[in-house]
Amino acid sequence: MKQFLITGGAGFIGSNFIRYMLDKHSDIKIINLDKLTYAGNLENLKDVESDSRYRFVKGDICDGSLVDSLVQESDVVVNFAAESHVDRSIGKPDDFIQTDIFGTFQLLEASRKHGVDRFIQISTDEVYGSIDKGLFEETDPLMPSSPYSASKTGADRLVYSYYVTYDLPILITRASNNYGPYQYPEKLISLFVTNAIEGKPLPIYGDGLNVRDWLYVADHCSAIDFVLDNGKIGEVYNVGGGNEKTNLEITDLILKTLNKPDTLKTFIKDREGHDRRYALSIQKIKELGWQPEYIFEDAIIETITWYQENREWWEKLKNGEYLDYYKSHYNQDL
Ligand code: NAD
Ligand code: DAU
């Protein structure tokens, strides 16, 4: 039995990953360490709660003594825990620096003290910054442009330094934009789908021509599992879906699928420091033997249907002070 410590497992990708791992592997046990910030939600994991291989611990990855005791009983650390939303990092960067950098440091310190078989850092394609043409490779310079992506870059390189300096067996994945079930309704797809269902405006930043590469969350989960088994220690792996779309294309697709009027499209001021385009080369992970399985055109419909069928999951999340911040910042109701 391998003991996994998964941090941030009550969030969007972490909860999908826990479900994926418990379904796929009978010989693992999982501790989910999550602070339950606004983005952490135990309802994401209702179906696995009673699985004897799963244990939830409410706590902060910045809490050195808690982290130390949990890492001590673990073989593998998977670090998802982070503040993850770019707009929130523009409004209030503090928690991003604390969790994304200092929290990762605490996990690394405990991992080097106790020795783990693998430490995998869930990094992001945003560490590279924006690219007008072509694709980012793992060896390209890191040029993050928001407090979120800069804090993730700090963590990414700190993890690498523990490999070079202390021989910690680390791996790093850098994934593109995920979509799928259980995504907090503040990100482009989850916000626009839920707003469209409610007949509310879809607030498009700037000209709507920024490009993101969309990766279905189940593909991200399979890539992490694959890299844990097959990745070379100390290496970074890009994980992309190969589905580049402008925000306007995504908006039109959502409106068409939900049979909602074009008049819901609302152009508002641009995000500060807004990266124009993200695009990854996934040659390296492909050569190792992984590639995405899900077809965007099918998985996006499944995703939209999931939000239609799980209204009670997201309705109660659309409240709180972030809505006030968004309104004062963008002059737009969410
Ligand atoms: P999310 O915001 O949905 O979830 C983050 C989780 O971390 C929440 O459950 C939250 O409670 C928890 N958390 C926050 N601070 C914590 C702390 N101090 N201690 C313990 N737990 C804490 O995020 P997500 O979209 O699921 O992203 C997960 C990870 O994947 C992040 O590291 C993010 O940078 C990375 N990533 C996300 C995407 C994407 O498109 N969403 C793409 C690439 C990489
Ligand atoms: O690329 C990976 C990253 O993707 C992850 O590391 C981040 O955690 C995740 O939040 C995501 O960052 P983005 O900034 O790309 O995602 P977001 O969904 O916030 O925005 C996607 C695009 O949609 C971006 O160009 C901004 C635009 N947008 C977003 C929102 C929330 C709008 O036009 N209007 C909106 O209201």
XYZ file of C-alpha atoms and ligand atoms in Angstrom:
414
model
C 0.000 0.000 0.000
C 1.452 3.333 -1.058
C 0.467 6.265 1.132
C -0.286 9.452 -0.835
C -0.467 12.915 0.697
C -2.576 15.015 -1.653
C -2.797 18.699 -0.793
C -5.641 20.890 -2.025
C -7.672 17.760 -2.718
C -10.987 19.476 -1.988
C -10.558 21.864 -4.925
C -11.422 21.385 -8.584
C -8.518 19.344 -9.961
C -7.518 17.783 -6.627
C -10.978 16.272 -6.058
C -11.092 14.907 -9.602
C -7.602 13.455 -9.057
C -8.525 11.738 -5.766
C -11.555 10.104 -7.405
C -9.454 9.087 -10.414
C -6.721 7.523 -8.248
C -9.100 5.601 -5.960
C -10.945 4.231 -9.013
C -7.788 3.225 -10.803
C -5.521 1.897 -8.032
C -6.611 -0.559 -5.343
C -3.191 -0.508 -3.646
C -3.049 3.125 -2.487
C -4.184 5.134 0.523
C -4.830 8.853 0.364
C -4.630 11.638 2.922
C -6.267 14.807 1.610
C -4.837 17.879 3.377
C -6.936 20.931 2.572
C -7.509 24.242 4.326
C -11.023 24.519 2.858
C -10.648 28.058 1.588
C -13.536 29.468 -0.465
C -12.394 27.080 -3.253
C -12.241 23.925 -1.136
C -15.492 22.002 -0.949
C -16.016 18.594 0.647
C -19.162 18.139 -1.443
C -16.763 17.498 -4.345
C -15.770 14.246 -2.619
C -19.043 12.989 -1.113
C -18.846 9.737 -3.067
C -15.382 8.785 -1.733
C -15.815 9.954 1.870
C -16.628 6.474 3.198
C -13.832 4.713 1.295
C -11.524 3.222 3.954
C -8.489 4.154 1.822
C -9.335 7.855 2.063
C -8.797 10.292 4.961
C -9.485 14.021 5.085
C -7.421 16.377 7.251
C -8.471 20.013 7.491
C -5.324 22.103 7.683
C -2.938 24.561 6.107
C 0.139 23.558 4.098
C 1.863 26.524 5.774
C 1.500 24.788 9.166
C 4.966 23.244 9.530
C 4.245 20.814 12.359
C 1.037 19.453 10.793
C 2.753 19.074 7.431
C 5.714 17.357 9.112
C 3.520 14.731 10.785
C 1.543 13.972 7.599
C 4.591 13.781 5.346
C 6.223 11.440 7.869
C 3.560 8.809 7.163
C 3.549 9.343 3.372
C 5.425 7.867 0.404
C 4.214 10.271 -2.269
C 3.351 13.995 -2.022
C 1.130 15.560 -4.705
C 0.931 19.329 -4.233
C -2.217 20.878 -5.706
C -2.833 23.308 -2.830
C -2.687 26.876 -4.054
C -4.576 30.068 -4.465
C -5.428 29.596 -8.126
C -7.434 32.514 -9.546
C -5.582 35.258 -11.458
C -8.209 37.970 -10.835
C -8.103 37.390 -7.074
C -4.289 37.637 -7.184
C -4.597 41.052 -8.830
C -6.972 42.249 -6.089
C -5.124 40.718 -3.113
C -1.832 38.899 -3.749
C -1.000 38.159 -0.070
C -2.443 34.630 0.209
C -0.858 33.658 -3.103
C 2.627 34.409 -1.831
C 1.926 32.673 1.468
C 0.288 29.456 0.243
C 1.830 28.999 -3.172
C 5.415 29.709 -2.106
C 5.734 29.356 1.676
C 3.298 26.408 1.818
C 5.251 24.586 -0.886
C 8.440 25.294 1.090
C 6.952 23.632 4.200
C 6.028 20.542 2.177
C 9.521 20.390 0.685
C 11.236 20.747 4.058
C 9.194 17.901 5.570
C 9.777 15.776 2.471
C 13.530 16.158 2.646
C 13.556 15.507 6.393
C 11.554 12.286 6.203
C 12.442 11.167 2.689
C 9.634 10.469 0.214
C 9.579 8.300 -2.918
C 8.154 11.101 -5.057
C 7.187 14.769 -4.682
C 5.132 16.073 -7.593
C 4.415 19.774 -7.964
C 1.302 20.712 -9.943
C 2.592 23.771 -11.725
C 1.024 25.677 -14.605
C 1.658 26.839 -18.165
C 1.268 30.412 -16.856
C 4.863 30.286 -15.570
C 6.054 30.862 -19.165
C 3.999 34.025 -19.631
C 2.384 34.827 -22.971
C 3.443 33.622 -26.435
C 2.183 35.201 -29.689
C 3.237 32.380 -32.024
C 4.608 28.871 -31.573
C 4.633 26.644 -28.507
C 6.426 26.772 -25.154
C 8.877 23.985 -24.385
C 9.965 22.960 -20.901
C 13.374 24.605 -21.332
C 11.980 28.036 -22.278
C 12.542 30.971 -19.917
C 9.891 31.642 -17.275
C 8.274 35.076 -17.582
C 5.148 35.073 -15.381
C 2.996 38.186 -15.497
C 0.502 38.042 -12.604
C 1.041 37.679 -8.858
C -0.609 34.232 -9.238
C 1.712 32.998 -11.956
C 4.754 34.579 -10.292
C 3.987 32.792 -7.022
C 3.530 29.511 -8.922
C 6.850 30.140 -10.678
C 8.538 30.680 -7.307
C 7.138 27.350 -6.115
C 8.059 25.569 -9.363
C 11.709 26.642 -9.107
C 11.865 26.042 -5.345
C 10.781 22.443 -5.947
C 13.472 22.077 -8.611
C 16.095 23.483 -6.217
C 15.328 20.699 -3.722
C 16.207 18.177 -6.429
C 19.469 19.872 -7.369
C 20.522 20.725 -3.816
C 19.128 17.872 -1.710
C 18.475 15.086 -4.264
C 14.758 15.139 -3.410
C 12.990 12.940 -6.019
C 10.782 15.623 -7.525
C 8.688 15.901 -10.683
C 6.910 18.977 -12.040
C 3.918 19.157 -14.380
C 2.870 22.372 -16.135
C -0.683 22.067 -17.389
C -2.834 24.305 -19.531
C -6.365 25.551 -18.672
C -8.520 22.769 -17.219
C -12.279 22.417 -17.593
C -14.716 19.851 -16.246
C -17.003 19.126 -13.277
C -16.519 20.709 -9.813
C -14.726 23.851 -11.037
C -15.481 26.801 -8.773
C -17.783 29.137 -10.761
C -15.272 31.971 -11.101
C -13.143 30.686 -14.025
C -14.052 31.347 -17.670
C -15.928 28.129 -18.508
C -17.544 27.423 -15.125
C -18.569 31.097 -14.696
C -19.912 31.538 -18.226
C -21.823 28.248 -18.254
C -23.470 28.950 -14.899
C -24.195 32.604 -15.791
C -25.703 31.545 -19.117
C -27.909 28.969 -17.373
C -29.130 31.776 -15.084
C -29.596 34.177 -18.020
C -26.938 36.549 -16.591
C -24.356 38.511 -18.656
C -21.091 36.824 -19.691
C -18.372 39.416 -18.897
C -15.714 39.205 -21.623
C -12.424 41.002 -20.866
C -11.022 43.288 -23.562
C -11.625 42.121 -27.142
C -12.205 38.466 -26.194
C -9.443 37.305 -28.509
C -7.094 35.957 -25.830
C -6.289 32.308 -26.472
C -6.143 29.420 -24.001
C -5.394 25.733 -24.619
C -8.185 23.701 -22.999
C -7.443 20.419 -21.213
C -10.198 18.177 -19.860
C -9.584 17.623 -16.146
C -9.628 13.802 -16.482
C -6.756 14.088 -18.967
C -4.821 16.212 -16.475
C -5.413 13.523 -13.804
C -4.192 10.728 -16.070
C -1.109 12.777 -16.987
C -0.160 13.293 -13.327
C -0.620 9.582 -12.597
C 1.438 8.749 -15.690
C 4.275 11.146 -14.788
C 4.409 9.735 -11.240
C 5.056 6.269 -12.681
C 7.100 7.116 -15.746
C 8.593 10.591 -15.354
C 12.321 11.031 -14.960
C 13.234 12.455 -11.541
C 14.049 16.174 -11.640
C 12.195 16.752 -14.931
C 9.407 19.116 -15.938
C 6.540 17.935 -18.188
C 4.135 20.185 -20.077
C 0.552 18.858 -20.171
C -1.683 20.444 -22.820
C -4.953 19.497 -24.471
C -4.118 20.771 -27.954
C -7.382 22.768 -28.049
C -6.555 26.420 -28.617
C -9.648 28.633 -28.508
C -10.261 32.344 -28.151
C -12.474 33.382 -25.255
C -15.055 34.497 -27.810
C -15.115 31.023 -29.387
C -15.711 29.511 -25.949
C -18.452 32.073 -25.226
C -20.238 31.401 -28.528
C -20.061 27.652 -27.993
C -21.581 27.940 -24.508
C -24.400 30.210 -25.693
C -25.171 27.975 -28.666
C -25.163 24.776 -26.592
C -27.466 26.287 -23.991
C -29.634 27.959 -26.630
C -29.134 31.381 -25.035
C -29.123 34.776 -26.831
C -26.025 36.574 -28.088
C -27.128 39.612 -26.104
C -25.687 37.971 -22.962
C -22.193 38.708 -24.335
C -20.918 41.749 -22.426
C -17.544 43.305 -23.237
C -15.900 44.876 -20.189
C -12.491 46.376 -19.423
C -9.456 44.155 -19.799
C -7.731 42.229 -16.992
C -4.489 43.971 -15.935
C -1.416 42.187 -17.316
C -3.708 39.916 -19.333
C -1.646 37.209 -21.084
C -2.659 37.074 -24.752
C -2.009 33.444 -25.537
C -0.857 30.248 -23.824
C 0.288 27.311 -25.942
C 2.389 24.307 -24.996
C 4.479 21.756 -26.818
C 3.635 18.345 -25.311
C 6.276 16.527 -27.339
C 8.265 15.538 -24.237
C 5.405 13.782 -22.397
C 4.173 12.289 -25.696
C 7.569 10.693 -26.268
C 7.294 9.200 -22.782
C 3.939 7.635 -23.758
C 1.102 9.965 -22.628
C -1.339 11.959 -24.701
C -4.777 13.459 -24.040
C -7.709 11.123 -24.714
C -10.745 13.373 -24.518
C -12.097 15.180 -27.571
C -12.842 18.818 -26.765
C -16.125 18.968 -28.699
C -17.514 16.035 -26.657
C -16.007 16.824 -23.252
C -17.216 20.442 -23.306
C -20.788 19.275 -23.925
C -20.467 16.771 -21.061
C -19.146 19.578 -18.875
C -21.987 21.953 -19.755
C -24.490 19.165 -19.082
C -22.865 18.496 -15.687
C -23.420 22.141 -14.631
C -27.023 21.966 -15.893
C -27.637 18.834 -13.832
C -25.793 20.002 -10.697
C -27.254 23.425 -10.134
C -27.512 22.875 -6.372
C -23.707 22.325 -6.288
C -22.796 25.722 -7.798
C -25.727 27.979 -6.935
C -24.715 28.408 -3.303
C -21.098 29.161 -4.267
C -22.033 32.280 -6.205
C -21.968 34.696 -3.292
C -19.497 36.368 -0.974
C -17.146 39.312 -1.018
C -15.435 38.363 -4.296
C -18.616 39.364 -6.122
C -18.349 42.826 -4.542
C -14.683 43.020 -5.530
C -15.461 41.926 -9.129
C -18.231 44.509 -9.352
C -16.069 47.378 -8.112
C -13.061 46.285 -10.223
C -14.827 45.503 -13.503
C -17.971 47.571 -12.954
C -19.979 44.441 -13.724
C -22.315 42.186 -11.752
C -21.447 38.501 -11.818
P -8.802 25.363 -6.748
O -8.685 26.793 -6.404
O -10.071 24.804 -7.258
O -8.392 24.479 -5.474
C -7.347 24.806 -4.617
C -7.506 23.964 -3.343
O -6.389 24.255 -2.487
C -8.774 24.282 -2.552
O -9.384 23.088 -2.145
C -8.265 25.067 -1.355
O -9.064 24.922 -0.196
C -6.886 24.463 -1.171
N -5.954 25.354 -0.462
C -5.726 26.676 -0.718
N -4.819 27.154 0.155
C -4.466 26.124 0.966
C -3.563 25.988 2.047
N -2.838 27.041 2.487
N -3.428 24.788 2.644
C -4.168 23.725 2.218
N -5.038 23.795 1.211
C -5.190 24.979 0.583
O -7.612 25.099 -7.763
P -7.518 24.106 -9.026
O -8.025 24.792 -10.220
O -8.039 22.783 -8.634
O -5.929 24.013 -9.181
C -5.189 23.057 -8.416
C -3.716 23.225 -8.716
O -3.474 23.057 -10.108
C -3.162 24.616 -8.367
O -1.879 24.453 -7.828
C -3.101 25.339 -9.711
O -2.073 26.300 -9.699
C -2.789 24.178 -10.637
N -3.255 24.336 -12.028
C -4.561 24.681 -12.276
C -5.020 24.766 -13.598
C -6.447 25.110 -13.910
O -6.764 25.338 -15.083
N -7.360 25.162 -12.946
C -4.116 24.519 -14.651
C -2.782 24.208 -14.355
C -2.374 24.103 -13.030
O -3.330 28.179 -17.810
C -3.511 27.523 -16.606
C -4.210 28.459 -15.655
O -5.534 28.602 -16.133
C -4.211 27.984 -14.204
O -2.879 27.953 -13.733
C -5.060 28.903 -13.330
O -5.155 28.372 -12.019
C -6.444 29.010 -13.930
O -7.208 29.929 -13.176
C -6.385 29.440 -15.390
O -5.966 30.836 -15.511
P -6.620 31.813 -16.608
O -6.434 33.205 -16.163
O -6.184 31.446 -17.979
O -8.149 31.326 -16.459
P -9.530 32.121 -16.319
O -10.597 31.102 -16.424
O -9.541 33.059 -15.168
O -9.546 33.008 -17.653
C -9.480 32.390 -18.924
C -9.594 33.491 -19.971
O -10.908 34.057 -19.897
C -8.627 34.642 -19.743
O -8.190 35.144 -21.005
C -9.476 35.694 -19.037
C -10.857 35.463 -19.631
N -11.981 35.812 -18.736
C -12.044 35.219 -17.507
C -13.056 35.532 -16.623
C -13.100 34.904 -15.239
C -12.977 36.705 -19.143
O -12.933 37.231 -20.282
N -13.985 37.013 -18.263
C -14.067 36.484 -16.998
O -15.002 36.856 -16.233
